[in-house]
PDB file of C-alpha atoms in Angstrom:
ATOM      1  CA  MET A   1     -13.435   3.151  18.034  1.00  0.00           C
ATOM      2  CA  THR A   2     -12.263  -0.715  17.957  1.00  0.00           C
ATOM      3  CA  SER A   3     -14.898  -2.703  16.860  1.00  0.00           C
ATOM      4  CA  LYS A   4     -14.588  -3.983  13.587  1.00  0.00           C
ATOM      5  CA  GLN A   5     -17.567  -3.008  12.649  1.00  0.00           C
ATOM      6  CA  ASP A   6     -16.762   0.652  12.846  1.00  0.00           C
ATOM      7  CA  LYS A   7     -13.389   0.248  11.174  1.00  0.00           C
ATOM      8  CA  ILE A   8     -12.677   1.219   7.961  1.00  0.00           C
ATOM      9  CA  ALA A   9      -9.567   0.931   5.900  1.00  0.00           C
ATOM     10  CA  PHE A  10      -8.482   2.910   2.769  1.00  0.00           C
ATOM     11  CA  ILE A  11      -6.129   1.023   0.100  1.00  0.00           C
ATOM     12  CA  THR A  12      -4.602   3.251  -2.680  1.00  0.00           C
ATOM     13  CA  GLY A  13      -3.300   1.692  -5.661  1.00  0.00           C
ATOM     14  CA  VAL A  14      -5.766  -1.422  -5.946  1.00  0.00           C
ATOM     15  CA  SER A  15      -5.857  -1.169  -9.790  1.00  0.00           C
ATOM     16  CA  ASN A  16      -5.694  -5.700 -11.311  1.00  0.00           C
ATOM     17  CA  GLN A  17      -7.438  -8.130  -9.767  1.00  0.00           C
ATOM     18  CA  ARG A  18      -3.989 -10.521  -8.954  1.00  0.00           C
ATOM     19  CA  GLY A  19      -2.589  -6.947  -7.021  1.00  0.00           C
ATOM     20  CA  ILE A  20      -1.632  -6.977  -3.309  1.00  0.00           C
ATOM     21  CA  GLY A  21      -4.261  -4.038  -3.288  1.00  0.00           C
ATOM     22  CA  ALA A  22      -7.087  -6.517  -4.206  1.00  0.00           C
ATOM     23  CA  ALA A  23      -6.035  -9.368  -1.790  1.00  0.00           C
ATOM     24  CA  VAL A  24      -5.885  -6.834   0.856  1.00  0.00           C
ATOM     25  CA  CYS A  25      -9.287  -5.330   0.276  1.00  0.00           C
ATOM     26  CA  ARG A  26     -10.190  -8.655   0.530  1.00  0.00           C
ATOM     27  CA  LYS A  27      -8.561  -9.730   3.799  1.00  0.00           C
ATOM     28  CA  LEU A  28      -9.407  -6.976   5.334  1.00  0.00           C
ATOM     29  CA  ALA A  29     -13.236  -7.193   3.969  1.00  0.00           C
ATOM     30  CA  SER A  30     -13.056 -10.883   5.210  1.00  0.00           C
ATOM     31  CA  GLN A  31     -13.156  -9.615   8.693  1.00  0.00           C
ATOM     32  CA  GLY A  32     -15.609  -7.321   8.550  1.00  0.00           C
ATOM     33  CA  ILE A  33     -13.891  -3.931   7.735  1.00  0.00           C
ATOM     34  CA  ASN A  34     -15.684  -1.751   5.118  1.00  0.00           C
ATOM     35  CA  ILE A  35     -13.179  -0.850   2.294  1.00  0.00           C
ATOM     36  CA  PHE A  36     -12.461   2.330   0.659  1.00  0.00           C
ATOM     37  CA  PHE A  37      -9.875   1.903  -2.584  1.00  0.00           C
ATOM     38  CA  THR A  38      -8.712   3.772  -5.426  1.00  0.00           C
ATOM     39  CA  TYR A  39      -7.281   3.038  -8.785  1.00  0.00           C
ATOM     40  CA  TRP A  40      -5.642   3.926 -12.087  1.00  0.00           C
ATOM     41  CA  ASN A  41      -5.228   2.907 -15.165  1.00  0.00           C
ATOM     42  CA  SER A  42      -7.111  -0.042 -15.067  1.00  0.00           C
ATOM     43  CA  ASP A  43      -9.942  -2.320 -16.639  1.00  0.00           C
ATOM     44  CA  SER A  44     -12.957   0.044 -17.199  1.00  0.00           C
ATOM     45  CA  GLU A  45     -15.466  -2.637 -16.185  1.00  0.00           C
ATOM     46  CA  TRP A  46     -13.082  -4.285 -12.761  1.00  0.00           C
ATOM     47  CA  PRO A  47     -12.918  -1.866 -10.391  1.00  0.00           C
ATOM     48  CA  ASP A  48     -16.825  -2.107 -10.203  1.00  0.00           C
ATOM     49  CA  ILE A  49     -17.235  -5.862 -10.875  1.00  0.00           C
ATOM     50  CA  PHE A  50     -13.996  -5.568  -7.359  1.00  0.00           C
ATOM     51  CA  GLN A  51     -16.572  -3.178  -5.209  1.00  0.00           C
ATOM     52  CA  SER A  52     -19.346  -5.910  -5.756  1.00  0.00           C
ATOM     53  CA  GLU A  53     -16.896  -8.881  -4.890  1.00  0.00           C
ATOM     54  CA  ILE A  54     -16.523  -6.603  -1.346  1.00  0.00           C
ATOM     55  CA  LEU A  55     -20.028  -5.496  -1.393  1.00  0.00           C
ATOM     56  CA  GLU A  56     -21.204  -9.144  -1.386  1.00  0.00           C
ATOM     57  CA  MET A  57     -18.540 -10.074   1.950  1.00  0.00           C
ATOM     58  CA  GLY A  58     -21.007  -7.784   3.941  1.00  0.00           C
ATOM     59  CA  VAL A  59     -18.859  -4.789   4.222  1.00  0.00           C
ATOM     60  CA  ARG A  60     -19.566  -1.345   2.974  1.00  0.00           C
ATOM     61  CA  CYS A  61     -17.257  -0.330   0.292  1.00  0.00           C
ATOM     62  CA  GLU A  62     -16.637   2.176  -2.086  1.00  0.00           C
ATOM     63  CA  GLY A  63     -13.420   3.070  -4.904  1.00  0.00           C
ATOM     64  CA  LEU A  64     -12.454   6.326  -6.705  1.00  0.00           C
ATOM     65  CA  GLN A  65     -10.007   6.634 -10.049  1.00  0.00           C
ATOM     66  CA  ILE A  66      -7.405   8.982  -8.709  1.00  0.00           C
ATOM     67  CA  ASP A  67      -4.082   9.799 -10.377  1.00  0.00           C
ATOM     68  CA  LEU A  68      -2.076  10.404  -7.130  1.00  0.00           C
ATOM     69  CA  SER A  69       0.961  12.679  -8.956  1.00  0.00           C
ATOM     70  CA  LYS A  70      -1.432  15.476  -8.999  1.00  0.00           C
ATOM     71  CA  PHE A  71      -0.803  17.629  -6.502  1.00  0.00           C
ATOM     72  CA  ASP A  72      -3.578  17.577  -4.031  1.00  0.00           C
ATOM     73  CA  SER A  73      -4.858  14.412  -4.667  1.00  0.00           C
ATOM     74  CA  TYR A  74      -3.960  13.542  -1.020  1.00  0.00           C
ATOM     75  CA  LEU A  75      -7.182  16.259   0.134  1.00  0.00           C
ATOM     76  CA  PHE A  76      -8.913  15.449  -2.204  1.00  0.00           C
ATOM     77  CA  LEU A  77      -8.999  11.708  -1.386  1.00  0.00           C
ATOM     78  CA  LEU A  78      -9.395  11.890   2.445  1.00  0.00           C
ATOM     79  CA  ASP A  79     -12.720  13.827   1.822  1.00  0.00           C
ATOM     80  CA  GLU A  80     -13.615  11.976  -0.255  1.00  0.00           C
ATOM     81  CA  VAL A  81     -13.356   9.077   1.763  1.00  0.00           C
ATOM     82  CA  SER A  82     -14.672  10.835   5.113  1.00  0.00           C
ATOM     83  CA  LYS A  83     -17.554  11.959   2.647  1.00  0.00           C
ATOM     84  CA  ARG A  84     -18.863   8.430   1.284  1.00  0.00           C
ATOM     85  CA  LEU A  85     -17.537   6.049   4.427  1.00  0.00           C
ATOM     86  CA  GLY A  86     -16.469   8.753   7.393  1.00  0.00           C
ATOM     87  CA  PHE A  87     -13.130   8.646   8.626  1.00  0.00           C
ATOM     88  CA  PRO A  88     -11.455   5.459   8.302  1.00  0.00           C
ATOM     89  CA  SER A  89      -9.291   4.313  10.947  1.00  0.00           C
ATOM     90  CA  ILE A  90      -6.367   2.108   8.579  1.00  0.00           C
ATOM     91  CA  LEU A  91      -4.334   3.924   5.785  1.00  0.00           C
ATOM     92  CA  ILE A  92      -2.514   1.488   3.326  1.00  0.00           C
ATOM     93  CA  ASN A  93      -0.138   3.104   0.889  1.00  0.00           C
ATOM     94  CA  ASN A  94      -0.317   0.096  -1.736  1.00  0.00           C
ATOM     95  CA  ALA A  95       0.125   2.329  -4.689  1.00  0.00           C
ATOM     96  CA  ALA A  96       3.448   2.293  -6.941  1.00  0.00           C
ATOM     97  CA  HIS A  97       4.836   3.595  -9.991  1.00  0.00           C
ATOM     98  CA  SER A  98       7.695   1.842 -11.503  1.00  0.00           C
ATOM     99  CA  VAL A  99      10.001   2.040 -14.845  1.00  0.00           C
ATOM    100  CA  ASP A 100      12.598   0.239 -15.239  1.00  0.00           C
ATOM    101  CA  SER A 101      15.950   3.422 -15.069  1.00  0.00           C
ATOM    102  CA  ASN A 102      19.508   1.970 -15.014  1.00  0.00           C
ATOM    103  CA  TYR A 103      22.686   4.456 -14.590  1.00  0.00           C
ATOM    104  CA  MET A 104      22.529   5.198 -18.342  1.00  0.00           C
ATOM    105  CA  ASP A 105      18.698   6.288 -19.366  1.00  0.00           C
ATOM    106  CA  LEU A 106      17.802   7.751 -15.914  1.00  0.00           C
ATOM    107  CA  ASP A 107      16.417  11.640 -15.960  1.00  0.00           C
ATOM    108  CA  ALA A 108      14.650  14.380 -13.830  1.00  0.00           C
ATOM    109  CA  LYS A 109      11.600  12.810 -15.482  1.00  0.00           C
ATOM    110  CA  THR A 110      11.815   9.385 -14.711  1.00  0.00           C
ATOM    111  CA  LEU A 111      12.948  10.451 -10.863  1.00  0.00           C
ATOM    112  CA  ASP A 112       9.798  13.683 -10.640  1.00  0.00           C
ATOM    113  CA  GLU A 113       7.598  10.785 -11.912  1.00  0.00           C
ATOM    114  CA  HIS A 114       8.102   7.829  -9.171  1.00  0.00           C
ATOM    115  CA  TYR A 115       8.785  11.213  -6.476  1.00  0.00           C
ATOM    116  CA  ASP A 116       5.073  12.427  -7.308  1.00  0.00           C
ATOM    117  CA  VAL A 117       3.580   8.533  -6.996  1.00  0.00           C
ATOM    118  CA  ASN A 118       5.864   6.820  -4.041  1.00  0.00           C
ATOM    119  CA  VAL A 119       7.187   9.768  -1.884  1.00  0.00           C
ATOM    120  CA  ARG A 120       5.137  12.789  -2.301  1.00  0.00           C
ATOM    121  CA  ALA A 121       1.635  11.155  -2.696  1.00  0.00           C
ATOM    122  CA  THR A 122       2.237   8.475   0.423  1.00  0.00           C
ATOM    123  CA  CYS A 123       4.043  11.773   2.721  1.00  0.00           C
ATOM    124  CA  LEU A 124       1.258  13.152   2.535  1.00  0.00           C
ATOM    125  CA  LEU A 125      -1.417  11.293   2.851  1.00  0.00           C
ATOM    126  CA  SER A 126       0.222   9.636   5.716  1.00  0.00           C
ATOM    127  CA  VAL A 127       0.305  13.265   7.433  1.00  0.00           C
ATOM    128  CA  GLU A 128      -2.967  14.414   6.440  1.00  0.00           C
ATOM    129  CA  PHE A 129      -4.932  11.355   7.839  1.00  0.00           C
ATOM    130  CA  ALA A 130      -2.576  11.910  11.253  1.00  0.00           C
ATOM    131  CA  ARG A 131      -4.301  15.888  11.330  1.00  0.00           C
ATOM    132  CA  ARG A 132      -7.081  14.314  10.525  1.00  0.00           C
ATOM    133  CA  PHE A 133      -7.126  12.030  13.027  1.00  0.00           C
ATOM    134  CA  GLN A 134      -6.070  14.148  15.890  1.00  0.00           C
ATOM    135  CA  LYS A 135      -8.475  17.051  15.342  1.00  0.00           C
ATOM    136  CA  LYS A 136     -11.144  13.931  15.836  1.00  0.00           C
ATOM    137  CA  GLY A 137      -9.596  12.579  18.930  1.00  0.00           C
ATOM    138  CA  ARG A 138      -8.989   9.290  17.637  1.00  0.00           C
ATOM    139  CA  MET A 139      -7.532   7.152  20.096  1.00  0.00           C
ATOM    140  CA  TRP A 140      -6.172   4.139  17.303  1.00  0.00           C
ATOM    141  CA  GLY A 141      -4.994   3.985  14.240  1.00  0.00           C
ATOM    142  CA  ARG A 142      -2.803   2.076  11.578  1.00  0.00           C
ATOM    143  CA  ILE A 143      -0.211   3.716   8.665  1.00  0.00           C
ATOM    144  CA  ILE A 144       0.973   0.508   6.840  1.00  0.00           C
ATOM    145  CA  ASN A 145       3.415   1.780   4.003  1.00  0.00           C
ATOM    146  CA  LEU A 146       4.146  -0.775   1.410  1.00  0.00           C
ATOM    147  CA  THR A 147       8.723  -1.083  -0.037  1.00  0.00           C
ATOM    148  CA  SER A 148      10.403  -3.539  -1.902  1.00  0.00           C
ATOM    149  CA  GLY A 149      13.925  -4.483   0.132  1.00  0.00           C
ATOM    150  CA  GLN A 150      15.896  -1.890  -1.023  1.00  0.00           C
ATOM    151  CA  GLU A 151      18.163  -1.585   1.758  1.00  0.00           C
ATOM    152  CA  LEU A 152      18.488  -5.480   2.174  1.00  0.00           C
ATOM    153  CA  GLY A 153      20.532  -5.320  -1.470  1.00  0.00           C
ATOM    154  CA  ALA A 154      21.374  -4.225  -5.014  1.00  0.00           C
ATOM    155  CA  MET A 155      18.412  -3.632  -7.290  1.00  0.00           C
ATOM    156  CA  PRO A 156      20.212  -2.783 -10.708  1.00  0.00           C
ATOM    157  CA  GLY A 157      18.252  -1.113 -13.863  1.00  0.00           C
ATOM    158  CA  ASN A 158      15.610  -0.110 -11.052  1.00  0.00           C
ATOM    159  CA  LEU A 159      17.178   3.185  -9.978  1.00  0.00           C
ATOM    160  CA  ALA A 160      14.277   5.781  -9.519  1.00  0.00           C
ATOM    161  CA  TYR A 161      11.890   2.687  -8.042  1.00  0.00           C
ATOM    162  CA  VAL A 162      14.757   2.041  -5.328  1.00  0.00           C
ATOM    163  CA  ALA A 163      15.609   5.896  -4.428  1.00  0.00           C
ATOM    164  CA  SER A 164      11.738   6.399  -4.146  1.00  0.00           C
ATOM    165  CA  LYS A 165      10.831   3.429  -1.971  1.00  0.00           C
ATOM    166  CA  GLY A 166      14.045   3.972   0.182  1.00  0.00           C
ATOM    167  CA  ALA A 167      12.519   7.193   1.288  1.00  0.00           C
ATOM    168  CA  ILE A 168       9.538   5.506   1.986  1.00  0.00           C
ATOM    169  CA  SER A 169      11.455   3.004   5.049  1.00  0.00           C
ATOM    170  CA  SER A 170      12.732   6.017   6.333  1.00  0.00           C
ATOM    171  CA  PHE A 171      10.088   8.066   6.954  1.00  0.00           C
ATOM    172  CA  THR A 172       8.240   5.661   7.756  1.00  0.00           C
ATOM    173  CA  LEU A 173      10.985   5.017  10.891  1.00  0.00           C
ATOM    174  CA  SER A 174      10.534   8.892  11.785  1.00  0.00           C
ATOM    175  CA  LEU A 175       6.889   9.267  11.390  1.00  0.00           C
ATOM    176  CA  SER A 176       6.227   6.516  13.943  1.00  0.00           C
ATOM    177  CA  ALA A 177       8.424   8.286  16.508  1.00  0.00           C
ATOM    178  CA  GLU A 178       5.790  11.468  16.040  1.00  0.00           C
ATOM    179  CA  LEU A 179       2.499   9.707  15.760  1.00  0.00           C
ATOM    180  CA  ALA A 180       2.854   7.436  18.687  1.00  0.00           C
ATOM    181  CA  PRO A 181       1.813   9.524  21.351  1.00  0.00           C
ATOM    182  CA  LEU A 182      -1.555   9.935  19.268  1.00  0.00           C
ATOM    183  CA  GLY A 183      -1.683   6.244  19.234  1.00  0.00           C
ATOM    184  CA  ILE A 184      -1.031   5.646  15.415  1.00  0.00           C
ATOM    185  CA  THR A 185       1.345   2.844  14.774  1.00  0.00           C
ATOM    186  CA  VAL A 186       3.670   3.546  11.516  1.00  0.00           C
ATOM    187  CA  ASN A 187       5.274   0.271  10.027  1.00  0.00           C
ATOM    188  CA  ALA A 188       6.411  -0.915   6.601  1.00  0.00           C
ATOM    189  CA  VAL A 189       5.815  -4.030   5.004  1.00  0.00           C
ATOM    190  CA  ASN A 190       8.614  -5.809   2.184  1.00  0.00           C
ATOM    191  CA  PRO A 191       6.650  -8.559   0.360  1.00  0.00           C
ATOM    192  CA  GLY A 192       9.836  -9.137  -1.588  1.00  0.00           C
ATOM    193  CA  PRO A 193       9.237 -10.406  -5.202  1.00  0.00           C
ATOM    194  CA  THR A 194       5.109 -11.097  -5.537  1.00  0.00           C
ATOM    195  CA  ASP A 195       3.618 -13.286  -8.644  1.00  0.00           C
ATOM    196  CA  SER A 196       0.781 -10.138  -9.559  1.00  0.00           C
ATOM    197  CA  ASN A 197       0.244  -9.120 -12.852  1.00  0.00           C
ATOM    198  CA  TRP A 198       3.645  -8.696 -13.001  1.00  0.00           C
ATOM    199  CA  MET A 199       6.020 -11.428 -13.901  1.00  0.00           C
ATOM    200  CA  THR A 200       6.475 -13.333 -17.219  1.00  0.00           C
ATOM    201  CA  GLU A 201       6.849 -17.107 -16.934  1.00  0.00           C
ATOM    202  CA  ASP A 202      10.626 -16.077 -17.256  1.00  0.00           C
ATOM    203  CA  ILE A 203      11.009 -14.099 -14.344  1.00  0.00           C
ATOM    204  CA  ARG A 204       9.089 -16.968 -11.813  1.00  0.00           C
ATOM    205  CA  LYS A 205      11.597 -20.033 -13.323  1.00  0.00           C
ATOM    206  CA  HIS A 206      14.399 -17.378 -12.604  1.00  0.00           C
ATOM    207  CA  LEU A 207      13.343 -16.504  -9.227  1.00  0.00           C
ATOM    208  CA  LEU A 208      11.438 -19.566  -8.172  1.00  0.00           C
ATOM    209  CA  PRO A 209      15.116 -20.914  -6.936  1.00  0.00           C
ATOM    210  CA  LYS A 210      15.610 -18.129  -5.028  1.00  0.00           C
ATOM    211  CA  PHE A 211      12.906 -18.523  -3.438  1.00  0.00           C
ATOM    212  CA  LEU A 212      14.378 -20.657   0.287  1.00  0.00           C
ATOM    213  CA  MET A 213      10.094 -22.322   0.996  1.00  0.00           C
ATOM    214  CA  GLY A 214       9.845 -23.342  -2.449  1.00  0.00           C
ATOM    215  CA  ARG A 215       7.569 -21.276  -4.231  1.00  0.00           C
ATOM    216  CA  ILE A 216       7.291 -17.003  -5.670  1.00  0.00           C
ATOM    217  CA  GLY A 217       5.364 -15.036  -3.245  1.00  0.00           C
ATOM    218  CA  LEU A 218       2.023 -14.209  -3.550  1.00  0.00           C
ATOM    219  CA  PRO A 219      -0.546 -11.086  -3.417  1.00  0.00           C
ATOM    220  CA  GLU A 220      -2.174 -13.535  -0.100  1.00  0.00           C
ATOM    221  CA  ASP A 221       0.651 -13.649   0.843  1.00  0.00           C
ATOM    222  CA  ALA A 222       1.379  -9.722   1.920  1.00  0.00           C
ATOM    223  CA  ALA A 223      -2.375  -9.040   2.862  1.00  0.00           C
ATOM    224  CA  ARG A 224      -2.067 -11.361   5.838  1.00  0.00           C
ATOM    225  CA  ILE A 225       1.424  -9.175   7.335  1.00  0.00           C
ATOM    226  CA  ILE A 226      -0.918  -6.165   6.777  1.00  0.00           C
ATOM    227  CA  ALA A 227      -3.821  -7.622   8.278  1.00  0.00           C
ATOM    228  CA  PHE A 228      -1.743  -8.225  11.200  1.00  0.00           C
ATOM    229  CA  LEU A 229      -0.229  -5.158  11.272  1.00  0.00           C
ATOM    230  CA  ALA A 230      -4.088  -3.160  11.035  1.00  0.00           C
ATOM    231  CA  SER A 231      -5.133  -5.405  13.527  1.00  0.00           C
ATOM    232  CA  GLU A 232      -5.245  -5.045  17.543  1.00  0.00           C
ATOM    233  CA  ASP A 233      -2.907  -7.269  17.983  1.00  0.00           C
ATOM    234  CA  ALA A 234      -0.311  -5.805  16.695  1.00  0.00           C
ATOM    235  CA  ASN A 235      -0.803  -2.206  18.698  1.00  0.00           C
ATOM    236  CA  TRP A 236       3.062  -2.870  19.947  1.00  0.00           C
ATOM    237  CA  ILE A 237       4.359  -2.544  16.943  1.00  0.00           C
ATOM    238  CA  THR A 238       5.309   0.615  15.238  1.00  0.00           C
ATOM    239  CA  GLY A 239       8.803   1.965  13.549  1.00  0.00           C
ATOM    240  CA  GLN A 240       9.235  -1.194  11.365  1.00  0.00           C
ATOM    241  CA  ILE A 241      10.208  -2.324   8.298  1.00  0.00           C
ATOM    242  CA  ILE A 242       8.990  -6.297   8.298  1.00  0.00           C
ATOM    243  CA  HIS A 243      10.633  -7.881   5.627  1.00  0.00           C
ATOM    244  CA  SER A 244       8.151 -10.750   4.456  1.00  0.00           C
ATOM    245  CA  GLU A 245       9.930 -12.746   2.092  1.00  0.00           C
ATOM    246  CA  GLY A 246       9.436 -16.893   2.142  1.00  0.00           C
ATOM    247  CA  GLY A 247      13.244 -16.779   2.444  1.00  0.00           C
ATOM    248  CA  PHE A 248      14.249 -15.336  -0.685  1.00  0.00           C
ATOM    249  CA  TYR A 249      18.093 -15.334  -1.210  1.00  0.00           C
ATOM    250  CA  ARG A 250      19.657 -12.694  -2.701  1.00  0.00           C
ATOM    251  CA  SER A 251      22.528 -14.115  -3.948  1.00  0.00           C
TER     252      SER A 251
END
């Protein structure tokens, strides 16, 4: 399954117009790849509007609202993708849970909430994707995870998020070794601070001097590197954590 017309990309965490997930869907759809996206806590009308936008690009598109913290969500999701569009060849684990937590307020509930979405859902979606991929005798697949550069420097005030995303970086490396014989590449992207729906004007002013290329990262920047890793051209790249940050300087 190598022609673009046959490819289906499954992207989690596409919940707003300005997010990385939406930018990835648009980029892949522009390349003729069919799209299945998930969302949660989104504006009630936006997912339908977004689906129509992708359909107008000439590909098939389905969306599904789901809480990825649910224990068996990964099984239900892969069943739904297969039923609605067919089995995907590209899995992009973009969904994330993030609540500020420092050493004074970190507790078990906060850790569990981050683990459920950022670690458990990502890991189980990835391995179930690989199991079904193998059973179907496929020869070409992609898993792309999103990380946050937590190994490059301290991220104080965000302890639960850092711990969960750090786990995904390690998981990516070891899973890539197991899945390489199947023809599935496994990589992760750290897009750096990205001006999506979370940045305020004060945050932008604080971050801008740290970007040596003179501007803050945009969702489209992340989408380009993710689309490359999902392409035929990235066939020889696996087990990598790619830091695509525009020269972001940690000082």
